[in-house]
């Protein structure tokens, strides 16, 4: 059984009508970048809970979560209405294995995300631990519209901080915008556009790909990487080239 602690909302950032970030103060146990917690509210006598990845670095006590409001959802619309000072329940211990310790050594680590699944990578990059064994880092955030790229300013700050080691690329699927690729992640890999934009090879010899987000994107991208580049899923007992986490 999960152990729950009481937290308080310290900030709510409303990015768009459907996207927001919650910052929470809560006495949690230490976590590893890439892991998730569960947030909960008591609604009509029932504890309604959902899992959300930490966006903040583990060394940052301001616990940050990036959420999408599901209009018919039980929890997210209520979370979106919380004001600073509101009480929220948080699991004391984090969970999940989508962490850098599970990724094998390689030259280039590709971090591919759709929507709110950018969170785990931002946690890893802000913390900065465990990344020295990679020569190159690539962070790709795919969304429907440019307005949905909430953390692009932070991505750009991180790019400067890593001083040439980190390359970032945004992708939008429903409009064309300067600086972003247009389309879906698997198609942009298949036709070589993503590799060309980044300027690094995406292959089994030099790369490991982390995939986080929309399950259809994850499955389709895995299949594309398998078919075109001979990549396989990474398992502890059988090292491979792809590590993934579905985001619902």
PDB file of C-alpha atoms in Angstrom:
ATOM      1  CA  UNK A   1       0.000   0.000   0.000  1.00  0.00           C
ATOM      2  CA  UNK A   2       1.260   3.443  -0.888  1.00  0.00           C
ATOM      3  CA  UNK A   3       2.028   5.810   1.967  1.00  0.00           C
ATOM      4  CA  UNK A   4       0.433   9.221   1.477  1.00  0.00           C
ATOM      5  CA  UNK A   5       1.533  12.590   2.834  1.00  0.00           C
ATOM      6  CA  UNK A   6      -0.245  15.921   2.868  1.00  0.00           C
ATOM      7  CA  UNK A   7       1.109  18.627   0.589  1.00  0.00           C
ATOM      8  CA  UNK A   8       0.223  22.196  -0.187  1.00  0.00           C
ATOM      9  CA  UNK A   9      -0.052  23.794  -3.608  1.00  0.00           C
ATOM     10  CA  UNK A  10       2.386  26.705  -3.874  1.00  0.00           C
ATOM     11  CA  UNK A  11       1.807  27.679  -7.504  1.00  0.00           C
ATOM     12  CA  UNK A  12      -0.370  26.873 -10.518  1.00  0.00           C
ATOM     13  CA  UNK A  13       0.865  27.898 -13.974  1.00  0.00           C
ATOM     14  CA  UNK A  14      -1.890  27.932 -16.595  1.00  0.00           C
ATOM     15  CA  UNK A  15      -0.114  27.427 -19.926  1.00  0.00           C
ATOM     16  CA  UNK A  16      -3.175  27.001 -22.177  1.00  0.00           C
ATOM     17  CA  UNK A  17      -6.840  26.134 -21.683  1.00  0.00           C
ATOM     18  CA  UNK A  18      -5.867  22.488 -21.340  1.00  0.00           C
ATOM     19  CA  UNK A  19      -2.298  22.518 -19.999  1.00  0.00           C
ATOM     20  CA  UNK A  20      -1.081  23.558 -16.570  1.00  0.00           C
ATOM     21  CA  UNK A  21       1.687  22.924 -14.067  1.00  0.00           C
ATOM     22  CA  UNK A  22       1.279  22.425 -10.347  1.00  0.00           C
ATOM     23  CA  UNK A  23       4.017  23.175  -7.843  1.00  0.00           C
ATOM     24  CA  UNK A  24       3.609  21.451  -4.491  1.00  0.00           C
ATOM     25  CA  UNK A  25       5.389  21.455  -1.150  1.00  0.00           C
ATOM     26  CA  UNK A  26       5.254  18.024   0.499  1.00  0.00           C
ATOM     27  CA  UNK A  27       7.489  15.901   2.792  1.00  0.00           C
ATOM     28  CA  UNK A  28       8.283  13.152   0.297  1.00  0.00           C
ATOM     29  CA  UNK A  29      11.164  10.672   0.272  1.00  0.00           C
ATOM     30  CA  UNK A  30      14.055  11.264  -2.167  1.00  0.00           C
ATOM     31  CA  UNK A  31      13.300  10.244  -5.744  1.00  0.00           C
ATOM     32  CA  UNK A  32      15.269   9.571  -8.934  1.00  0.00           C
ATOM     33  CA  UNK A  33      14.893  11.814 -11.990  1.00  0.00           C
ATOM     34  CA  UNK A  34      12.395  10.181 -14.349  1.00  0.00           C
ATOM     35  CA  UNK A  35      10.207   8.712 -11.620  1.00  0.00           C
ATOM     36  CA  UNK A  36       6.590   9.590 -10.862  1.00  0.00           C
ATOM     37  CA  UNK A  37       4.354  10.154  -7.872  1.00  0.00           C
ATOM     38  CA  UNK A  38       0.618   9.872  -7.433  1.00  0.00           C
ATOM     39  CA  UNK A  39      -1.486  12.914  -6.622  1.00  0.00           C
ATOM     40  CA  UNK A  40      -4.897  12.588  -5.028  1.00  0.00           C
ATOM     41  CA  UNK A  41      -7.883  14.552  -3.792  1.00  0.00           C
ATOM     42  CA  UNK A  42     -10.850  13.443  -1.714  1.00  0.00           C
ATOM     43  CA  UNK A  43     -13.846  13.782  -4.035  1.00  0.00           C
ATOM     44  CA  UNK A  44     -17.325  12.819  -2.810  1.00  0.00           C
ATOM     45  CA  UNK A  45     -15.818  10.680  -0.085  1.00  0.00           C
ATOM     46  CA  UNK A  46     -13.469   8.864  -2.459  1.00  0.00           C
ATOM     47  CA  UNK A  47      -9.713   9.288  -2.833  1.00  0.00           C
ATOM     48  CA  UNK A  48      -9.226   9.868  -6.564  1.00  0.00           C
ATOM     49  CA  UNK A  49      -5.606   9.412  -7.621  1.00  0.00           C
ATOM     50  CA  UNK A  50      -3.499   9.568 -10.782  1.00  0.00           C
ATOM     51  CA  UNK A  51       0.214   9.169 -11.548  1.00  0.00           C
ATOM     52  CA  UNK A  52       2.265  12.170 -12.690  1.00  0.00           C
ATOM     53  CA  UNK A  53       5.991  12.434 -13.365  1.00  0.00           C
ATOM     54  CA  UNK A  54       8.188  14.890 -11.525  1.00  0.00           C
ATOM     55  CA  UNK A  55       9.354  17.794 -13.700  1.00  0.00           C
ATOM     56  CA  UNK A  56      11.670  19.247 -11.067  1.00  0.00           C
ATOM     57  CA  UNK A  57      15.144  17.935 -10.339  1.00  0.00           C
ATOM     58  CA  UNK A  58      15.327  15.624  -7.296  1.00  0.00           C
ATOM     59  CA  UNK A  59      17.542  18.221  -5.616  1.00  0.00           C
ATOM     60  CA  UNK A  60      14.767  20.838  -5.943  1.00  0.00           C
ATOM     61  CA  UNK A  61      12.220  20.761  -3.104  1.00  0.00           C
ATOM     62  CA  UNK A  62       9.600  22.539  -5.221  1.00  0.00           C
ATOM     63  CA  UNK A  63       7.709  19.522  -6.570  1.00  0.00           C
ATOM     64  CA  UNK A  64       6.476  20.277 -10.074  1.00  0.00           C
ATOM     65  CA  UNK A  65       4.020  18.339 -12.223  1.00  0.00           C
ATOM     66  CA  UNK A  66       2.902  19.012 -15.817  1.00  0.00           C
ATOM     67  CA  UNK A  67      -0.719  18.107 -16.467  1.00  0.00           C
ATOM     68  CA  UNK A  68      -3.331  18.092 -19.171  1.00  0.00           C
ATOM     69  CA  UNK A  69      -6.932  18.775 -18.203  1.00  0.00           C
ATOM     70  CA  UNK A  70      -9.178  15.903 -19.268  1.00  0.00           C
ATOM     71  CA  UNK A  71     -12.602  17.616 -19.466  1.00  0.00           C
ATOM     72  CA  UNK A  72     -14.536  14.499 -18.452  1.00  0.00           C
ATOM     73  CA  UNK A  73     -11.862  13.356 -16.006  1.00  0.00           C
ATOM     74  CA  UNK A  74     -12.506  12.886 -12.300  1.00  0.00           C
ATOM     75  CA  UNK A  75      -9.269  14.441 -11.065  1.00  0.00           C
ATOM     76  CA  UNK A  76      -7.509  16.763 -13.514  1.00  0.00           C
ATOM     77  CA  UNK A  77     -10.299  19.411 -13.713  1.00  0.00           C
ATOM     78  CA  UNK A  78     -10.272  19.579  -9.888  1.00  0.00           C
ATOM     79  CA  UNK A  79      -6.484  19.870  -9.794  1.00  0.00           C
ATOM     80  CA  UNK A  80      -6.703  22.690 -12.323  1.00  0.00           C
ATOM     81  CA  UNK A  81      -8.913  24.634  -9.906  1.00  0.00           C
ATOM     82  CA  UNK A  82      -6.552  24.449  -6.928  1.00  0.00           C
ATOM     83  CA  UNK A  83      -5.243  27.735  -5.581  1.00  0.00           C
ATOM     84  CA  UNK A  84      -2.020  28.286  -3.625  1.00  0.00           C
ATOM     85  CA  UNK A  85      -2.499  26.962  -0.118  1.00  0.00           C
ATOM     86  CA  UNK A  86      -4.863  24.188  -1.173  1.00  0.00           C
ATOM     87  CA  UNK A  87      -4.217  20.771   0.308  1.00  0.00           C
ATOM     88  CA  UNK A  88      -3.298  17.813  -1.904  1.00  0.00           C
ATOM     89  CA  UNK A  89      -2.223  14.247  -1.193  1.00  0.00           C
ATOM     90  CA  UNK A  90       1.086  12.939  -2.596  1.00  0.00           C
ATOM     91  CA  UNK A  91       2.614   9.483  -2.391  1.00  0.00           C
ATOM     92  CA  UNK A  92       5.648   9.654  -0.118  1.00  0.00           C
ATOM     93  CA  UNK A  93       7.696   7.283  -2.271  1.00  0.00           C
ATOM     94  CA  UNK A  94       8.198   7.739  -6.011  1.00  0.00           C
ATOM     95  CA  UNK A  95       7.935   4.848  -8.452  1.00  0.00           C
ATOM     96  CA  UNK A  96       9.008   3.900 -11.953  1.00  0.00           C
ATOM     97  CA  UNK A  97      12.033   2.598 -13.844  1.00  0.00           C
ATOM     98  CA  UNK A  98      12.207   5.225 -16.605  1.00  0.00           C
ATOM     99  CA  UNK A  99      15.527   6.432 -15.207  1.00  0.00           C
ATOM    100  CA  UNK A 100      19.039   6.917 -16.545  1.00  0.00           C
ATOM    101  CA  UNK A 101      20.455   4.035 -14.494  1.00  0.00           C
ATOM    102  CA  UNK A 102      18.447   1.681 -16.713  1.00  0.00           C
ATOM    103  CA  UNK A 103      19.941   3.104 -19.936  1.00  0.00           C
ATOM    104  CA  UNK A 104      23.109   1.496 -21.366  1.00  0.00           C
ATOM    105  CA  UNK A 105      26.134   3.503 -22.433  1.00  0.00           C
ATOM    106  CA  UNK A 106      26.038   5.043 -25.908  1.00  0.00           C
ATOM    107  CA  UNK A 107      27.365   8.034 -27.827  1.00  0.00           C
ATOM    108  CA  UNK A 108      24.014   9.802 -28.298  1.00  0.00           C
ATOM    109  CA  UNK A 109      21.041   9.622 -25.965  1.00  0.00           C
ATOM    110  CA  UNK A 110      17.796  10.564 -27.726  1.00  0.00           C
ATOM    111  CA  UNK A 111      14.967  11.722 -25.432  1.00  0.00           C
ATOM    112  CA  UNK A 112      11.681  11.757 -27.367  1.00  0.00           C
ATOM    113  CA  UNK A 113       8.434  12.952 -25.781  1.00  0.00           C
ATOM    114  CA  UNK A 114       4.905  13.909 -26.704  1.00  0.00           C
ATOM    115  CA  UNK A 115       2.790  16.342 -24.693  1.00  0.00           C
ATOM    116  CA  UNK A 116       3.177  16.334 -20.926  1.00  0.00           C
ATOM    117  CA  UNK A 117       5.627  13.418 -21.136  1.00  0.00           C
ATOM    118  CA  UNK A 118       8.442  15.944 -21.524  1.00  0.00           C
ATOM    119  CA  UNK A 119       8.481  16.072 -17.711  1.00  0.00           C
ATOM    120  CA  UNK A 120      10.818  13.142 -16.908  1.00  0.00           C
ATOM    121  CA  UNK A 121      13.489  14.442 -19.297  1.00  0.00           C
ATOM    122  CA  UNK A 122      13.345  17.936 -17.806  1.00  0.00           C
ATOM    123  CA  UNK A 123      13.890  16.377 -14.388  1.00  0.00           C
ATOM    124  CA  UNK A 124      16.919  14.443 -15.667  1.00  0.00           C
ATOM    125  CA  UNK A 125      18.449  17.413 -17.463  1.00  0.00           C
ATOM    126  CA  UNK A 126      17.885  19.836 -14.610  1.00  0.00           C
ATOM    127  CA  UNK A 127      19.501  17.395 -12.171  1.00  0.00           C
ATOM    128  CA  UNK A 128      22.378  16.661 -14.551  1.00  0.00           C
ATOM    129  CA  UNK A 129      23.573  13.473 -12.845  1.00  0.00           C
ATOM    130  CA  UNK A 130      24.368  10.363 -14.890  1.00  0.00           C
ATOM    131  CA  UNK A 131      24.620  12.251 -18.202  1.00  0.00           C
ATOM    132  CA  UNK A 132      28.404  12.542 -18.364  1.00  0.00           C
ATOM    133  CA  UNK A 133      28.706   9.091 -19.976  1.00  0.00           C
ATOM    134  CA  UNK A 134      26.913  10.302 -23.125  1.00  0.00           C
ATOM    135  CA  UNK A 135      28.757  12.396 -25.716  1.00  0.00           C
ATOM    136  CA  UNK A 136      25.556  13.924 -27.099  1.00  0.00           C
ATOM    137  CA  UNK A 137      22.073  14.551 -25.724  1.00  0.00           C
ATOM    138  CA  UNK A 138      19.024  15.133 -27.915  1.00  0.00           C
ATOM    139  CA  UNK A 139      15.725  16.370 -26.487  1.00  0.00           C
ATOM    140  CA  UNK A 140      12.680  16.254 -28.766  1.00  0.00           C
ATOM    141  CA  UNK A 141       9.268  17.578 -27.710  1.00  0.00           C
ATOM    142  CA  UNK A 142       6.288  16.886 -29.961  1.00  0.00           C
ATOM    143  CA  UNK A 143       2.909  18.564 -29.535  1.00  0.00           C
ATOM    144  CA  UNK A 144      -0.127  19.428 -31.623  1.00  0.00           C
ATOM    145  CA  UNK A 145       0.405  23.190 -31.704  1.00  0.00           C
ATOM    146  CA  UNK A 146       3.261  25.574 -30.908  1.00  0.00           C
ATOM    147  CA  UNK A 147       1.270  26.961 -27.975  1.00  0.00           C
ATOM    148  CA  UNK A 148       1.488  23.512 -26.380  1.00  0.00           C
ATOM    149  CA  UNK A 149       5.304  23.674 -26.126  1.00  0.00           C
ATOM    150  CA  UNK A 150       5.055  25.025 -22.586  1.00  0.00           C
ATOM    151  CA  UNK A 151       8.601  24.293 -21.519  1.00  0.00           C
ATOM    152  CA  UNK A 152      10.434  25.489 -24.620  1.00  0.00           C
ATOM    153  CA  UNK A 153      12.048  28.404 -22.700  1.00  0.00           C
ATOM    154  CA  UNK A 154      13.406  25.939 -20.131  1.00  0.00           C
ATOM    155  CA  UNK A 155      14.605  23.633 -22.916  1.00  0.00           C
ATOM    156  CA  UNK A 156      16.489  26.565 -24.420  1.00  0.00           C
ATOM    157  CA  UNK A 157      18.019  27.442 -21.050  1.00  0.00           C
ATOM    158  CA  UNK A 158      19.167  23.858 -20.626  1.00  0.00           C
ATOM    159  CA  UNK A 159      20.662  23.884 -24.109  1.00  0.00           C
ATOM    160  CA  UNK A 160      22.799  26.867 -23.118  1.00  0.00           C
ATOM    161  CA  UNK A 161      23.752  25.255 -19.825  1.00  0.00           C
ATOM    162  CA  UNK A 162      25.019  22.113 -21.560  1.00  0.00           C
ATOM    163  CA  UNK A 163      27.138  24.227 -23.897  1.00  0.00           C
ATOM    164  CA  UNK A 164      26.803  22.285 -27.155  1.00  0.00           C
ATOM    165  CA  UNK A 165      26.231  18.820 -25.690  1.00  0.00           C
ATOM    166  CA  UNK A 166      22.432  19.131 -25.734  1.00  0.00           C
ATOM    167  CA  UNK A 167      20.485  19.620 -28.943  1.00  0.00           C
ATOM    168  CA  UNK A 168      16.777  20.385 -28.808  1.00  0.00           C
ATOM    169  CA  UNK A 169      14.058  20.039 -31.423  1.00  0.00           C
ATOM    170  CA  UNK A 170      10.345  20.773 -31.288  1.00  0.00           C
ATOM    171  CA  UNK A 171       7.734  19.094 -33.468  1.00  0.00           C
ATOM    172  CA  UNK A 172       4.164  20.220 -34.102  1.00  0.00           C
ATOM    173  CA  UNK A 173       1.665  18.039 -35.909  1.00  0.00           C
ATOM    174  CA  UNK A 174      -1.162  20.443 -36.776  1.00  0.00           C
ATOM    175  CA  UNK A 175       0.527  23.622 -37.976  1.00  0.00           C
ATOM    176  CA  UNK A 176       3.748  24.871 -39.477  1.00  0.00           C
ATOM    177  CA  UNK A 177       5.920  27.101 -37.331  1.00  0.00           C
ATOM    178  CA  UNK A 178       9.456  28.401 -37.787  1.00  0.00           C
ATOM    179  CA  UNK A 179      12.037  26.337 -35.924  1.00  0.00           C
ATOM    180  CA  UNK A 180       9.788  23.306 -35.509  1.00  0.00           C
ATOM    181  CA  UNK A 181       9.408  20.234 -37.659  1.00  0.00           C
ATOM    182  CA  UNK A 182       5.864  19.457 -38.797  1.00  0.00           C
ATOM    183  CA  UNK A 183       4.383  15.970 -38.608  1.00  0.00           C
ATOM    184  CA  UNK A 184       4.461  12.875 -36.422  1.00  0.00           C
ATOM    185  CA  UNK A 185       7.608  11.527 -34.775  1.00  0.00           C
ATOM    186  CA  UNK A 186       7.687   8.131 -36.572  1.00  0.00           C
ATOM    187  CA  UNK A 187       7.243   9.740 -40.007  1.00  0.00           C
ATOM    188  CA  UNK A 188       9.965  12.323 -39.329  1.00  0.00           C
ATOM    189  CA  UNK A 189      12.323   9.508 -38.383  1.00  0.00           C
ATOM    190  CA  UNK A 190      11.336   7.415 -41.392  1.00  0.00           C
ATOM    191  CA  UNK A 191      12.030  10.175 -43.928  1.00  0.00           C
ATOM    192  CA  UNK A 192      15.229  11.328 -42.226  1.00  0.00           C
ATOM    193  CA  UNK A 193      13.970  14.804 -41.296  1.00  0.00           C
ATOM    194  CA  UNK A 194      14.650  14.414 -37.588  1.00  0.00           C
ATOM    195  CA  UNK A 195      18.224  13.197 -38.089  1.00  0.00           C
ATOM    196  CA  UNK A 196      18.848  15.987 -40.571  1.00  0.00           C
ATOM    197  CA  UNK A 197      17.514  18.649 -38.193  1.00  0.00           C
ATOM    198  CA  UNK A 198      19.618  17.374 -35.301  1.00  0.00           C
ATOM    199  CA  UNK A 199      22.731  16.694 -37.363  1.00  0.00           C
ATOM    200  CA  UNK A 200      23.501  13.367 -35.693  1.00  0.00           C
ATOM    201  CA  UNK A 201      22.938   9.772 -36.806  1.00  0.00           C
ATOM    202  CA  UNK A 202      20.087   7.836 -35.249  1.00  0.00           C
ATOM    203  CA  UNK A 203      21.292   4.248 -35.458  1.00  0.00           C
ATOM    204  CA  UNK A 204      21.871   1.116 -33.413  1.00  0.00           C
ATOM    205  CA  UNK A 205      25.641   1.594 -33.361  1.00  0.00           C
ATOM    206  CA  UNK A 206      25.736   5.006 -31.681  1.00  0.00           C
ATOM    207  CA  UNK A 207      22.313   5.690 -30.203  1.00  0.00           C
ATOM    208  CA  UNK A 208      19.886   4.821 -27.450  1.00  0.00           C
ATOM    209  CA  UNK A 209      16.334   6.138 -27.719  1.00  0.00           C
ATOM    210  CA  UNK A 210      14.120   6.928 -24.752  1.00  0.00           C
ATOM    211  CA  UNK A 211      10.428   7.207 -25.673  1.00  0.00           C
ATOM    212  CA  UNK A 212       7.818   8.698 -23.386  1.00  0.00           C
ATOM    213  CA  UNK A 213       4.251   9.722 -24.114  1.00  0.00           C
ATOM    214  CA  UNK A 214       1.321   8.797 -26.300  1.00  0.00           C
ATOM    215  CA  UNK A 215       1.256   4.964 -26.469  1.00  0.00           C
ATOM    216  CA  UNK A 216       0.554   5.042 -30.214  1.00  0.00           C
ATOM    217  CA  UNK A 217       3.595   7.259 -30.801  1.00  0.00           C
ATOM    218  CA  UNK A 218       5.723   4.940 -28.688  1.00  0.00           C
ATOM    219  CA  UNK A 219       4.590   1.813 -30.525  1.00  0.00           C
ATOM    220  CA  UNK A 220       4.854   3.344 -33.995  1.00  0.00           C
ATOM    221  CA  UNK A 221       8.280   4.835 -33.299  1.00  0.00           C
ATOM    222  CA  UNK A 222       9.562   1.551 -31.899  1.00  0.00           C
ATOM    223  CA  UNK A 223       8.393  -0.237 -35.034  1.00  0.00           C
ATOM    224  CA  UNK A 224       9.992   2.390 -37.289  1.00  0.00           C
ATOM    225  CA  UNK A 225      13.317   2.172 -35.434  1.00  0.00           C
ATOM    226  CA  UNK A 226      13.180  -1.615 -35.567  1.00  0.00           C
ATOM    227  CA  UNK A 227      12.389  -1.728 -39.289  1.00  0.00           C
ATOM    228  CA  UNK A 228      14.784   1.001 -40.453  1.00  0.00           C
ATOM    229  CA  UNK A 229      17.642   0.791 -37.974  1.00  0.00           C
ATOM    230  CA  UNK A 230      17.510  -2.710 -36.510  1.00  0.00           C
ATOM    231  CA  UNK A 231      16.882  -1.419 -33.014  1.00  0.00           C
ATOM    232  CA  UNK A 232      15.288  -3.538 -30.310  1.00  0.00           C
ATOM    233  CA  UNK A 233      13.760  -2.915 -26.908  1.00  0.00           C
ATOM    234  CA  UNK A 234      16.218  -2.684 -24.057  1.00  0.00           C
ATOM    235  CA  UNK A 235      15.943  -5.322 -21.346  1.00  0.00           C
ATOM    236  CA  UNK A 236      18.237  -5.891 -18.393  1.00  0.00           C
ATOM    237  CA  UNK A 237      18.835  -9.475 -19.468  1.00  0.00           C
ATOM    238  CA  UNK A 238      19.201  -8.495 -23.119  1.00  0.00           C
ATOM    239  CA  UNK A 239      20.585  -4.979 -23.744  1.00  0.00           C
ATOM    240  CA  UNK A 240      18.949  -3.074 -26.580  1.00  0.00           C
ATOM    241  CA  UNK A 241      18.488   0.386 -28.038  1.00  0.00           C
ATOM    242  CA  UNK A 242      15.028   1.580 -26.912  1.00  0.00           C
ATOM    243  CA  UNK A 243      13.615   2.344 -23.465  1.00  0.00           C
ATOM    244  CA  UNK A 244       9.984   3.432 -23.238  1.00  0.00           C
ATOM    245  CA  UNK A 245       7.212   4.551 -20.937  1.00  0.00           C
ATOM    246  CA  UNK A 246       3.568   4.929 -21.958  1.00  0.00           C
ATOM    247  CA  UNK A 247       1.956   8.012 -20.494  1.00  0.00           C
ATOM    248  CA  UNK A 248      -1.531   6.643 -19.903  1.00  0.00           C
TER     249      UNK A 248
END
